CSV table of C-alpha atoms in Angstrom, one decimal:
chain,number,residue,atom,x,y,z
A,9,UNK,CA,-19.3,-44.4,51.0
A,10,UNK,CA,-20.4,-41.1,49.5
A,11,UNK,CA,-17.1,-39.5,50.3
A,12,UNK,CA,-15.3,-42.4,48.7
A,13,UNK,CA,-17.3,-42.1,45.4
A,14,UNK,CA,-16.8,-38.3,45.4
A,15,UNK,CA,-13.0,-38.8,45.9
A,16,UNK,CA,-12.9,-41.3,43.0
A,17,UNK,CA,-14.9,-38.9,40.8
A,18,UNK,CA,-12.5,-36.0,41.6
A,19,UNK,CA,-9.5,-38.2,40.9
A,20,UNK,CA,-11.0,-39.2,37.6
A,21,UNK,CA,-11.5,-35.6,36.6
A,22,UNK,CA,-7.9,-34.7,37.6
A,23,UNK,CA,-6.5,-37.7,35.6
A,24,UNK,CA,-8.6,-36.8,32.6
A,25,UNK,CA,-7.3,-33.2,32.7
A,26,UNK,CA,-3.7,-34.4,33.0
A,27,UNK,CA,-4.2,-36.8,30.0
A,28,UNK,CA,-5.8,-34.0,28.0
A,29,UNK,CA,-2.9,-31.7,28.7
A,30,UNK,CA,-0.4,-34.5,27.9
A,31,UNK,CA,-2.0,-35.2,24.5
A,32,UNK,CA,-2.1,-31.6,23.6
A,33,UNK,CA,1.7,-31.7,23.4
A,34,UNK,CA,3.9,-33.5,21.0
A,35,UNK,CA,7.5,-34.6,21.7
A,36,UNK,CA,9.6,-31.5,22.2
A,37,UNK,CA,6.8,-29.5,23.8
A,38,UNK,CA,5.0,-28.4,20.7
A,39,UNK,CA,1.3,-28.0,20.7
A,40,UNK,CA,-0.8,-30.7,19.1
A,41,UNK,CA,-3.4,-28.8,17.2
A,42,UNK,CA,-7.0,-29.4,18.0
A,43,UNK,CA,-9.7,-26.9,17.0
A,44,UNK,CA,-7.5,-25.2,14.5
A,45,UNK,CA,-6.7,-28.3,12.4
A,46,UNK,CA,-9.8,-27.9,10.2
A,47,UNK,CA,-9.2,-24.2,9.5
A,48,UNK,CA,-5.5,-24.9,8.7
A,49,UNK,CA,-6.4,-27.8,6.4
A,50,UNK,CA,-8.9,-25.6,4.5
A,51,UNK,CA,-6.4,-22.8,4.1
A,52,UNK,CA,-3.7,-25.1,2.8
A,53,UNK,CA,-6.1,-26.9,0.4
A,54,UNK,CA,-7.2,-23.6,-1.2
A,55,UNK,CA,-3.6,-22.2,-1.4
A,56,UNK,CA,-2.6,-25.4,-3.2
A,57,UNK,CA,-5.0,-24.7,-6.1
A,58,UNK,CA,-2.5,-23.6,-8.8
A,59,UNK,CA,-4.9,-21.9,-11.3
A,60,UNK,CA,-2.2,-22.7,-13.9
A,61,UNK,CA,0.0,-20.0,-12.3
A,62,UNK,CA,-2.2,-17.3,-13.9
A,63,UNK,CA,-4.6,-16.8,-11.1
A,64,UNK,CA,-5.5,-17.5,-7.4
A,65,UNK,CA,-8.1,-19.2,-5.4
A,66,UNK,CA,-9.2,-17.7,-2.1
A,67,UNK,CA,-10.9,-19.0,1.0
A,68,UNK,CA,-13.7,-16.4,0.5
A,69,UNK,CA,-13.9,-17.0,-3.2
A,70,UNK,CA,-17.1,-17.8,-5.1
A,71,UNK,CA,-18.0,-21.5,-4.9
A,72,UNK,CA,-19.7,-22.5,-8.2
A,73,UNK,CA,-22.3,-25.2,-8.6
A,74,UNK,CA,-20.8,-28.6,-8.7
A,75,UNK,CA,-17.5,-27.4,-7.2
A,76,UNK,CA,-16.2,-28.4,-3.7
A,77,UNK,CA,-13.9,-25.4,-3.3
A,78,UNK,CA,-13.7,-21.8,-4.5
A,79,UNK,CA,-13.2,-21.0,-8.1
A,80,UNK,CA,-10.0,-19.6,-9.6
A,81,UNK,CA,-9.9,-15.8,-10.0
A,82,UNK,CA,-7.8,-15.3,-13.2
A,83,UNK,CA,-5.2,-12.6,-14.0
A,84,UNK,CA,-5.9,-10.2,-16.8
A,85,UNK,CA,-6.1,-11.8,-20.2
A,86,UNK,CA,-6.5,-15.4,-18.7
A,87,UNK,CA,-9.6,-17.4,-18.2
A,88,UNK,CA,-11.2,-20.8,-18.0
A,89,UNK,CA,-11.8,-23.0,-14.9
A,90,UNK,CA,-8.1,-23.2,-14.2
A,91,UNK,CA,-7.0,-19.9,-15.8
A,92,UNK,CA,-5.1,-21.8,-18.5
A,93,UNK,CA,-6.8,-20.0,-21.5
A,94,UNK,CA,-4.9,-17.0,-22.8
A,95,UNK,CA,-6.8,-14.3,-24.6
A,96,UNK,CA,-4.2,-12.4,-26.7
A,97,UNK,CA,-6.6,-9.7,-28.0
A,98,UNK,CA,-7.7,-8.6,-24.5
A,99,UNK,CA,-7.0,-5.1,-23.1
A,100,UNK,CA,-3.9,-4.9,-20.9
A,101,UNK,CA,-4.7,-3.4,-17.5
A,102,UNK,CA,-1.9,-0.9,-16.6
A,103,UNK,CA,-4.3,1.4,-14.7
A,104,UNK,CA,-4.6,0.1,-11.1
A,105,UNK,CA,-2.2,0.4,-8.2
A,106,UNK,CA,-2.5,-3.2,-6.9
A,107,UNK,CA,1.0,-4.0,-5.6
A,108,UNK,CA,0.8,-7.7,-6.7
A,109,UNK,CA,4.5,-7.7,-7.6
A,110,UNK,CA,5.1,-8.7,-4.0
A,111,UNK,CA,2.9,-11.7,-4.1
A,112,UNK,CA,5.7,-14.2,-4.9
A,113,UNK,CA,7.6,-12.9,-1.9
A,114,UNK,CA,4.7,-13.8,0.4
A,115,UNK,CA,4.3,-17.2,-1.2
A,116,UNK,CA,7.9,-17.8,-0.2
A,117,UNK,CA,7.0,-16.8,3.4
A,118,UNK,CA,3.9,-19.0,3.5
A,119,UNK,CA,4.7,-20.5,7.0
A,120,UNK,CA,5.9,-17.3,8.7
A,121,UNK,CA,3.2,-15.0,7.4
A,122,UNK,CA,0.2,-17.3,7.9
A,123,UNK,CA,-2.4,-16.3,10.5
A,124,UNK,CA,-5.1,-18.4,12.1
A,125,UNK,CA,-7.5,-16.5,14.4
A,126,UNK,CA,-9.9,-17.9,16.9
A,127,UNK,CA,-13.6,-17.1,16.5
A,128,UNK,CA,-13.6,-15.2,19.7
A,129,UNK,CA,-10.5,-13.1,18.9
A,130,UNK,CA,-10.9,-9.4,20.0
A,131,UNK,CA,-14.7,-9.2,20.0
A,132,UNK,CA,-14.6,-5.9,22.0
A,133,UNK,CA,-14.7,-2.4,20.4
A,134,UNK,CA,-11.4,-1.6,22.2
A,135,UNK,CA,-8.2,-3.1,23.5
A,136,UNK,CA,-7.6,-3.7,27.2
A,137,UNK,CA,-6.3,-0.2,27.7
A,138,UNK,CA,-9.6,1.1,26.2
A,139,UNK,CA,-7.9,2.4,23.1
A,140,UNK,CA,-8.4,1.4,19.5
A,141,UNK,CA,-4.7,1.1,18.7
A,142,UNK,CA,-2.6,-2.0,19.3
A,143,UNK,CA,0.4,-1.0,21.3
A,144,UNK,CA,2.4,-3.9,20.1
A,145,UNK,CA,1.7,-3.0,16.5
A,146,UNK,CA,2.7,0.6,17.2
A,147,UNK,CA,5.9,-0.6,18.8
A,148,UNK,CA,6.8,-2.7,15.7
A,149,UNK,CA,6.0,0.2,13.3
A,150,UNK,CA,8.4,2.5,15.2
A,151,UNK,CA,11.0,-0.2,15.1
A,152,UNK,CA,10.5,-0.7,11.4
A,153,UNK,CA,11.0,3.0,10.7
A,154,UNK,CA,14.1,3.0,12.8
A,155,UNK,CA,15.6,0.1,10.9
A,156,UNK,CA,14.7,1.5,7.4
A,157,UNK,CA,15.6,5.1,8.4
A,158,UNK,CA,12.7,6.6,6.4
A,159,UNK,CA,10.9,8.5,9.2
A,160,UNK,CA,11.7,10.0,12.6
A,161,UNK,CA,9.3,8.6,15.3
A,162,UNK,CA,10.9,9.6,18.6
A,163,UNK,CA,8.7,11.9,20.5
A,164,UNK,CA,6.0,11.6,17.9
A,165,UNK,CA,2.4,10.3,18.1
A,166,UNK,CA,1.1,7.5,15.9
A,167,UNK,CA,-2.5,7.2,14.7
A,168,UNK,CA,-3.9,4.3,12.6
A,169,UNK,CA,-6.4,4.6,9.8
A,170,UNK,CA,-8.2,2.5,7.1
A,171,UNK,CA,-5.4,2.8,4.6
A,172,UNK,CA,-3.7,6.1,4.0
A,173,UNK,CA,-6.9,7.3,2.3
A,174,UNK,CA,-8.8,7.8,5.6
A,175,UNK,CA,-5.8,9.4,7.2
A,176,UNK,CA,-5.3,12.0,4.4
A,177,UNK,CA,-8.7,13.5,5.1
A,178,UNK,CA,-8.3,13.1,8.8
A,179,UNK,CA,-5.2,15.2,8.5
A,180,UNK,CA,-7.0,17.9,6.4
A,181,UNK,CA,-9.7,18.0,9.0
A,182,UNK,CA,-7.2,18.2,11.9
A,183,UNK,CA,-5.2,21.0,10.3
A,184,UNK,CA,-8.2,23.2,9.2
A,185,UNK,CA,-9.3,26.1,11.4
A,186,UNK,CA,-12.4,25.9,13.6
A,187,UNK,CA,-15.1,28.5,13.3
A,188,UNK,CA,-13.3,30.4,10.6
A,189,UNK,CA,-15.0,32.7,8.2
A,190,UNK,CA,-12.5,31.6,5.6
A,191,UNK,CA,-11.9,27.9,4.9
A,192,UNK,CA,-8.4,26.4,4.5
A,193,UNK,CA,-7.2,26.2,0.9
A,194,UNK,CA,-6.0,22.6,0.1
A,195,UNK,CA,-3.4,22.4,-2.7
A,196,UNK,CA,-0.9,20.0,-4.4
A,197,UNK,CA,1.8,20.2,-7.0
A,198,UNK,CA,1.0,19.0,-10.5
A,199,UNK,CA,1.0,16.1,-11.3
A,200,UNK,CA,-0.7,14.9,-8.1
A,201,UNK,CA,-2.7,12.0,-6.8
A,202,UNK,CA,-6.4,12.5,-7.7
A,203,UNK,CA,-7.7,11.4,-4.4
A,204,UNK,CA,-6.5,14.7,-2.8
A,205,UNK,CA,-9.1,16.6,-4.8
A,206,UNK,CA,-11.8,14.0,-4.9
A,207,UNK,CA,-11.8,13.3,-1.2
A,208,UNK,CA,-11.6,16.9,-0.2
A,209,UNK,CA,-14.5,17.8,-2.5
A,210,UNK,CA,-16.8,14.9,-1.5
A,211,UNK,CA,-16.9,16.0,2.1
A,212,UNK,CA,-18.0,19.5,1.0
A,213,UNK,CA,-16.8,21.0,4.3
A,214,UNK,CA,-17.1,24.7,5.3
A,215,UNK,CA,-13.7,24.4,6.9
A,216,UNK,CA,-11.6,23.4,3.8
A,217,UNK,CA,-11.8,23.6,0.0
A,218,UNK,CA,-9.5,22.1,-2.7
A,219,UNK,CA,-7.9,24.9,-4.7
A,220,UNK,CA,-5.7,23.0,-7.2
A,221,UNK,CA,-2.1,23.6,-8.1
A,222,UNK,CA,0.4,24.8,-5.4
A,223,UNK,CA,2.2,27.1,-7.8
A,224,UNK,CA,-0.9,29.4,-7.9
A,225,UNK,CA,-0.4,30.2,-4.3
A,226,UNK,CA,3.4,30.9,-4.3
A,227,UNK,CA,3.0,34.7,-4.6
A,228,UNK,CA,-0.2,35.1,-2.7
A,229,UNK,CA,0.0,38.0,-0.2
A,230,UNK,CA,-3.2,37.1,1.8
A,231,UNK,CA,-1.6,36.4,5.2
A,232,UNK,CA,-5.0,35.5,6.8
A,233,UNK,CA,-5.7,32.5,4.5
A,234,UNK,CA,-4.8,29.1,5.9
A,235,UNK,CA,-3.2,26.8,3.3
A,236,UNK,CA,-2.7,23.0,3.5
A,237,UNK,CA,-0.3,21.6,1.0
A,238,UNK,CA,-0.1,17.9,0.1
A,239,UNK,CA,3.5,16.9,-0.5
A,240,UNK,CA,3.8,13.5,-2.1
A,241,UNK,CA,7.3,11.9,-1.9
A,242,UNK,CA,7.9,9.9,-3.9
A,243,UNK,CA,5.3,11.4,-6.1
A,244,UNK,CA,2.4,9.5,-7.6
A,245,UNK,CA,2.6,9.4,-10.7
A,246,UNK,CA,6.2,10.3,-11.6
A,247,UNK,CA,8.2,9.0,-8.6
A,248,UNK,CA,10.0,12.3,-7.8
A,249,UNK,CA,11.0,13.1,-4.2
A,250,UNK,CA,9.0,16.2,-3.9
A,251,UNK,CA,9.5,18.8,-1.2
A,252,UNK,CA,7.1,21.5,0.2
A,253,UNK,CA,6.7,24.5,-2.1
A,254,UNK,CA,4.9,26.8,0.3
A,255,UNK,CA,6.2,28.2,3.5
A,256,UNK,CA,4.9,30.6,6.2
A,257,UNK,CA,3.0,30.8,9.5
A,258,UNK,CA,-0.3,30.0,7.8
A,259,UNK,CA,1.0,27.1,5.7
A,260,UNK,CA,0.7,23.5,6.9
A,261,UNK,CA,1.8,20.4,5.0
A,262,UNK,CA,0.7,16.8,4.8
A,263,UNK,CA,3.6,14.6,3.7
A,264,UNK,CA,2.2,11.5,1.9
A,265,UNK,CA,5.0,8.9,2.0
A,266,UNK,CA,3.1,5.9,0.8
A,267,UNK,CA,6.0,5.0,-1.6
A,268,UNK,CA,8.9,6.0,0.6
A,269,UNK,CA,10.2,2.5,1.0
A,270,UNK,CA,13.3,0.9,-0.5
A,271,UNK,CA,11.3,-1.0,-3.2
A,272,UNK,CA,10.5,2.3,-5.0
A,273,UNK,CA,13.1,4.8,-4.1
A,274,UNK,CA,16.4,5.6,-2.4
A,275,UNK,CA,16.1,6.6,1.2
A,276,UNK,CA,18.5,9.6,1.5
A,277,UNK,CA,17.3,10.6,5.0
A,278,UNK,CA,14.6,10.1,7.5
A,279,UNK,CA,11.4,12.1,6.8
A,280,UNK,CA,11.0,14.6,9.6
A,281,UNK,CA,7.8,16.6,9.0
A,282,UNK,CA,4.9,17.5,11.2
A,283,UNK,CA,2.4,15.2,9.6
A,284,UNK,CA,3.6,12.1,7.7
A,285,UNK,CA,1.3,9.4,6.3
A,286,UNK,CA,2.3,5.8,5.4
A,287,UNK,CA,0.4,2.7,4.2
A,288,UNK,CA,0.7,-1.0,4.5
A,289,UNK,CA,-0.3,-1.5,0.9
A,290,UNK,CA,2.9,-0.1,-0.5
A,291,UNK,CA,5.1,-1.6,2.2
A,292,UNK,CA,4.0,-5.3,2.1
A,293,UNK,CA,1.6,-5.2,-0.9
A,294,UNK,CA,-1.5,-6.0,1.2
A,295,UNK,CA,-3.8,-3.2,-0.2
A,296,UNK,CA,-6.9,-5.1,0.6
A,297,UNK,CA,-6.2,-5.1,4.3
A,298,UNK,CA,-6.8,-1.3,4.4
A,299,UNK,CA,-4.3,-0.3,7.0
A,300,UNK,CA,-2.2,2.9,7.3
A,301,UNK,CA,-0.7,5.1,9.9
A,302,UNK,CA,0.3,8.7,10.4
A,303,UNK,CA,3.2,10.0,12.4
A,304,UNK,CA,2.3,13.3,14.1
A,305,UNK,CA,4.5,15.9,15.9
A,306,UNK,CA,1.9,18.1,17.5
A,307,UNK,CA,-0.4,16.6,20.2
A,308,UNK,CA,-3.4,18.7,19.4
A,309,UNK,CA,-3.3,17.6,15.7
A,310,UNK,CA,-2.9,14.0,16.8
A,311,UNK,CA,-5.9,14.2,19.1
A,312,UNK,CA,-8.0,15.8,16.4
A,313,UNK,CA,-7.1,13.0,14.0
A,314,UNK,CA,-7.9,10.4,16.6
A,315,UNK,CA,-11.3,12.0,17.1
A,316,UNK,CA,-11.9,12.0,13.4
A,317,UNK,CA,-11.0,8.3,13.1
A,318,UNK,CA,-13.1,7.3,16.1
A,319,UNK,CA,-16.2,9.1,14.8
A,320,UNK,CA,-15.7,7.9,11.3
A,321,UNK,CA,-15.0,4.1,11.8
A,322,UNK,CA,-14.4,3.6,15.6
A,323,UNK,CA,-10.8,2.9,14.8
A,324,UNK,CA,-9.3,0.2,12.5
A,325,UNK,CA,-10.5,-3.4,12.5
A,326,UNK,CA,-8.7,-5.4,15.2
A,327,UNK,CA,-8.4,-8.3,12.7
A,328,UNK,CA,-6.6,-5.9,10.3
A,329,UNK,CA,-4.2,-4.7,13.0
A,330,UNK,CA,-3.4,-8.3,13.9
A,331,UNK,CA,-2.6,-9.2,10.3
A,332,UNK,CA,-0.5,-6.0,9.9
A,333,UNK,CA,1.5,-7.0,13.1
A,334,UNK,CA,2.1,-10.5,11.7
A,335,UNK,CA,3.3,-9.1,8.3
A,336,UNK,CA,5.6,-6.5,9.9
A,337,UNK,CA,7.1,-9.1,12.1
A,338,UNK,CA,8.1,-11.1,9.0
A,339,UNK,CA,9.6,-7.9,7.5
A,340,UNK,CA,11.6,-7.2,10.7
A,341,UNK,CA,12.8,-10.8,10.9
A,342,UNK,CA,15.5,-10.0,8.3
A,343,UNK,CA,15.9,-6.4,9.2
A,344,UNK,CA,13.8,-5.7,6.1
A,345,UNK,CA,16.4,-7.2,3.8
A,346,UNK,CA,14.2,-10.0,2.6
A,347,UNK,CA,11.3,-7.9,1.3
A,348,UNK,CA,13.2,-4.8,0.3
A,349,UNK,CA,15.8,-6.6,-1.7
A,350,UNK,CA,13.2,-8.7,-3.5
A,351,UNK,CA,11.0,-5.7,-4.1
A,352,UNK,CA,13.7,-3.4,-5.3
A,353,UNK,CA,15.2,-6.0,-7.6
A,354,UNK,CA,11.8,-6.7,-9.1
A,355,UNK,CA,11.0,-3.1,-9.7
A,356,UNK,CA,14.5,-2.2,-10.9
A,357,UNK,CA,14.3,-4.9,-13.6
A,358,UNK,CA,10.8,-3.8,-14.6
A,359,UNK,CA,11.8,-0.2,-14.9
A,360,UNK,CA,15.0,-1.0,-16.8
A,361,UNK,CA,13.1,-3.1,-19.4
A,362,UNK,CA,10.4,-0.4,-19.9
A,363,UNK,CA,12.9,2.4,-20.0
A,364,UNK,CA,15.1,0.6,-22.5
A,365,UNK,CA,12.2,0.0,-24.7
A,366,UNK,CA,10.8,3.5,-24.6
A,367,UNK,CA,14.3,5.0,-25.1
A,368,UNK,CA,14.3,3.7,-28.7
A,369,UNK,CA,11.0,5.4,-29.5
A,370,UNK,CA,10.6,8.9,-31.0
A,371,UNK,CA,6.9,8.8,-30.3
A,372,UNK,CA,7.0,8.3,-26.5
A,373,UNK,CA,9.2,9.3,-23.6
A,374,UNK,CA,9.4,8.5,-19.8
A,375,UNK,CA,10.1,10.6,-16.8
A,376,UNK,CA,13.8,10.9,-15.6
A,377,UNK,CA,14.5,9.3,-12.2
A,378,UNK,CA,18.0,10.3,-11.0
A,379,UNK,CA,19.8,7.5,-9.0
A,380,UNK,CA,20.5,8.6,-5.4
A,381,UNK,CA,22.5,7.3,-2.5
A,382,UNK,CA,20.3,5.1,-0.3
A,383,UNK,CA,21.1,5.0,3.4
A,384,UNK,CA,19.3,1.8,3.9
A,385,UNK,CA,21.2,-0.1,1.2
A,386,UNK,CA,24.3,1.9,1.8
A,387,UNK,CA,24.9,2.6,-1.9
A,388,UNK,CA,23.8,4.5,-4.9
A,389,UNK,CA,20.9,2.5,-6.2
A,390,UNK,CA,19.2,2.4,-9.6
A,391,UNK,CA,15.7,3.8,-10.2
A,392,UNK,CA,12.7,1.6,-9.4
A,393,UNK,CA,9.6,3.8,-9.6
A,394,UNK,CA,6.1,2.3,-9.1
A,395,UNK,CA,4.8,3.9,-12.3
A,396,UNK,CA,5.9,4.8,-15.8
A,397,UNK,CA,4.8,8.4,-16.5
A,398,UNK,CA,4.6,8.1,-20.3
A,399,UNK,CA,4.4,11.1,-22.6
A,400,UNK,CA,3.2,11.1,-26.2
A,401,UNK,CA,5.6,13.4,-28.1
A,402,UNK,CA,3.9,13.6,-31.5
A,403,UNK,CA,2.0,16.9,-32.0
A,404,UNK,CA,-1.1,15.0,-33.1
A,405,UNK,CA,-1.1,12.7,-30.1
A,406,UNK,CA,-2.9,15.1,-27.8
A,407,UNK,CA,-4.7,12.4,-25.9
A,408,UNK,CA,-2.1,9.7,-25.0
A,409,UNK,CA,-4.6,7.6,-23.1
A,410,UNK,CA,-6.8,7.2,-26.2
A,411,UNK,CA,-3.7,6.5,-28.4
A,412,UNK,CA,-2.6,3.6,-26.2
A,413,UNK,CA,-6.1,2.2,-26.2
A,414,UNK,CA,-6.6,2.5,-29.9
A,415,UNK,CA,-3.2,1.4,-31.1
A,416,UNK,CA,-2.1,-1.1,-28.5
A,417,UNK,CA,-5.2,-2.0,-26.4
A,418,UNK,CA,-3.4,-0.7,-23.2
A,419,UNK,CA,-5.5,0.9,-20.5
A,420,UNK,CA,-3.5,3.3,-18.4
A,421,UNK,CA,-4.6,6.3,-16.3
A,422,UNK,CA,-5.0,9.6,-18.2
A,423,UNK,CA,-2.9,12.6,-17.3
A,424,UNK,CA,-5.8,15.0,-16.8
A,425,UNK,CA,-6.8,13.0,-13.7
A,426,UNK,CA,-3.5,14.1,-12.2
A,427,UNK,CA,-4.2,17.7,-13.3
A,428,UNK,CA,-1.5,17.3,-16.0
A,429,UNK,CA,-1.8,17.4,-19.8
A,430,UNK,CA,-3.5,14.5,-21.6
A,431,UNK,CA,-0.3,14.0,-23.4
A,432,UNK,CA,0.7,12.0,-20.3
A,433,UNK,CA,-0.6,8.7,-19.1
A,434,UNK,CA,0.3,6.7,-16.0
A,435,UNK,CA,1.2,3.0,-16.6
A,436,UNK,CA,1.4,0.8,-13.5
A,437,UNK,CA,4.5,-1.3,-13.0
A,438,UNK,CA,3.5,-2.8,-9.7
A,439,UNK,CA,0.9,-5.3,-10.8
A,440,UNK,CA,1.3,-9.0,-11.3
A,441,UNK,CA,4.1,-10.5,-13.4
A,442,UNK,CA,1.5,-11.5,-16.0
A,443,UNK,CA,0.3,-7.9,-16.2
A,444,UNK,CA,3.8,-6.5,-16.6
A,445,UNK,CA,4.8,-9.1,-19.2
A,446,UNK,CA,1.6,-8.3,-21.3
A,447,UNK,CA,2.2,-4.5,-20.9
A,448,UNK,CA,5.8,-4.9,-22.1
A,449,UNK,CA,4.7,-6.9,-25.0
A,450,UNK,CA,2.1,-4.4,-26.1
A,451,UNK,CA,4.6,-1.5,-25.6
A,452,UNK,CA,7.1,-3.3,-27.8
A,453,UNK,CA,4.4,-3.6,-30.5
A,454,UNK,CA,4.0,0.2,-30.3
A,455,UNK,CA,7.7,0.9,-31.1
A,456,UNK,CA,8.1,-1.9,-33.6
A,457,UNK,CA,7.0,0.4,-36.5
A,458,UNK,CA,9.7,2.9,-35.5
A,459,UNK,CA,12.8,0.9,-34.8
A,460,UNK,CA,11.8,-2.7,-35.4
A,461,UNK,CA,11.2,-5.4,-32.8
A,462,UNK,CA,13.1,-4.9,-29.5
A,463,UNK,CA,14.8,-7.5,-27.4
A,464,UNK,CA,13.2,-7.7,-24.0
């Protein structure tokens, strides 16, 4: 009797398990979602909030009193509960480097780029191989560089960081001498990205010191001094494909290739340097994910950088690595064509409009970007830099940043931050379409008094 009841109970459990498995599938073998339904519904509901096309709502956005969902976060010069109010007298933000020009591309890829993660995903400090680097993500990064042709990866080591920012200082640390009576001199060619100096100084290390412009070290005869040169290609702020200036047994270089993607520049050849740094933010536009990687030739330098990252942050967030993997898979699905054609076309049009406008001015000028043959697109391609490096040409306009603010209510980034003259100011071309349209409108107002209204 007892055995019969036990058999019936076991059969019941087996039948229940079979039924549960059956109902988990739809016709065609697709999974019927269970615990993920609510999260998916929440994500789609928030993504459907239009914010009048001039803002976005986010899952982690602020929920105001009386609201069921997160509030809209409005673009510059827009406001109100649904971002429908336009404020024509506001200051135009052309300062930041947020690559929001790629947001429309990712909205078109809503299904393929979406990511839903279980609450118990990757809770450990490390992966199964006890490392802090996703082997699958590394494999996809190598494949991406091979397809784009912008970096040599065979026989090289790859290290991940929290954006390129963390990797830049990790590289300085790794290249600096140990127990030396003389610290390494860190230099860069003017105009250069301000973080090189700011980050080197803030660590106040006895092993390295920032020493300013590379040209000051061209004729130095001190053969005992270690020099680390930042080489930015394409350069931030002027988009030039810079090359190393200094050479010699005591000179080491860190090649910052954040913008070396087909959105922003022709790819004439694969970068093939000892230390090369890349970032997800300028590849896919996801600056907030804080993910970058370095490609290293020397094993000792690689190991020193890995040690730096491990002690600094214990590696990169596993959630961030998962998202980076998902995004790069989307990029690779079309061999990069989808995002690079969209990105280049957007940036090319923006540059052409800005360049056409400024070319009519006698008060302002822009940097010259020479078209080059691009191995990725297999043709000579037009310029599409991330930034306009604007110069005030009038003798009295010694502080171009102040001129733009006073006359046109444009906030750029002043030239002195890049070690250049304050006759220069950097204007970001990579922000949202609203930001660019407002910037173009304000720049047009600047040249109206010189040549009359311009057609944009």
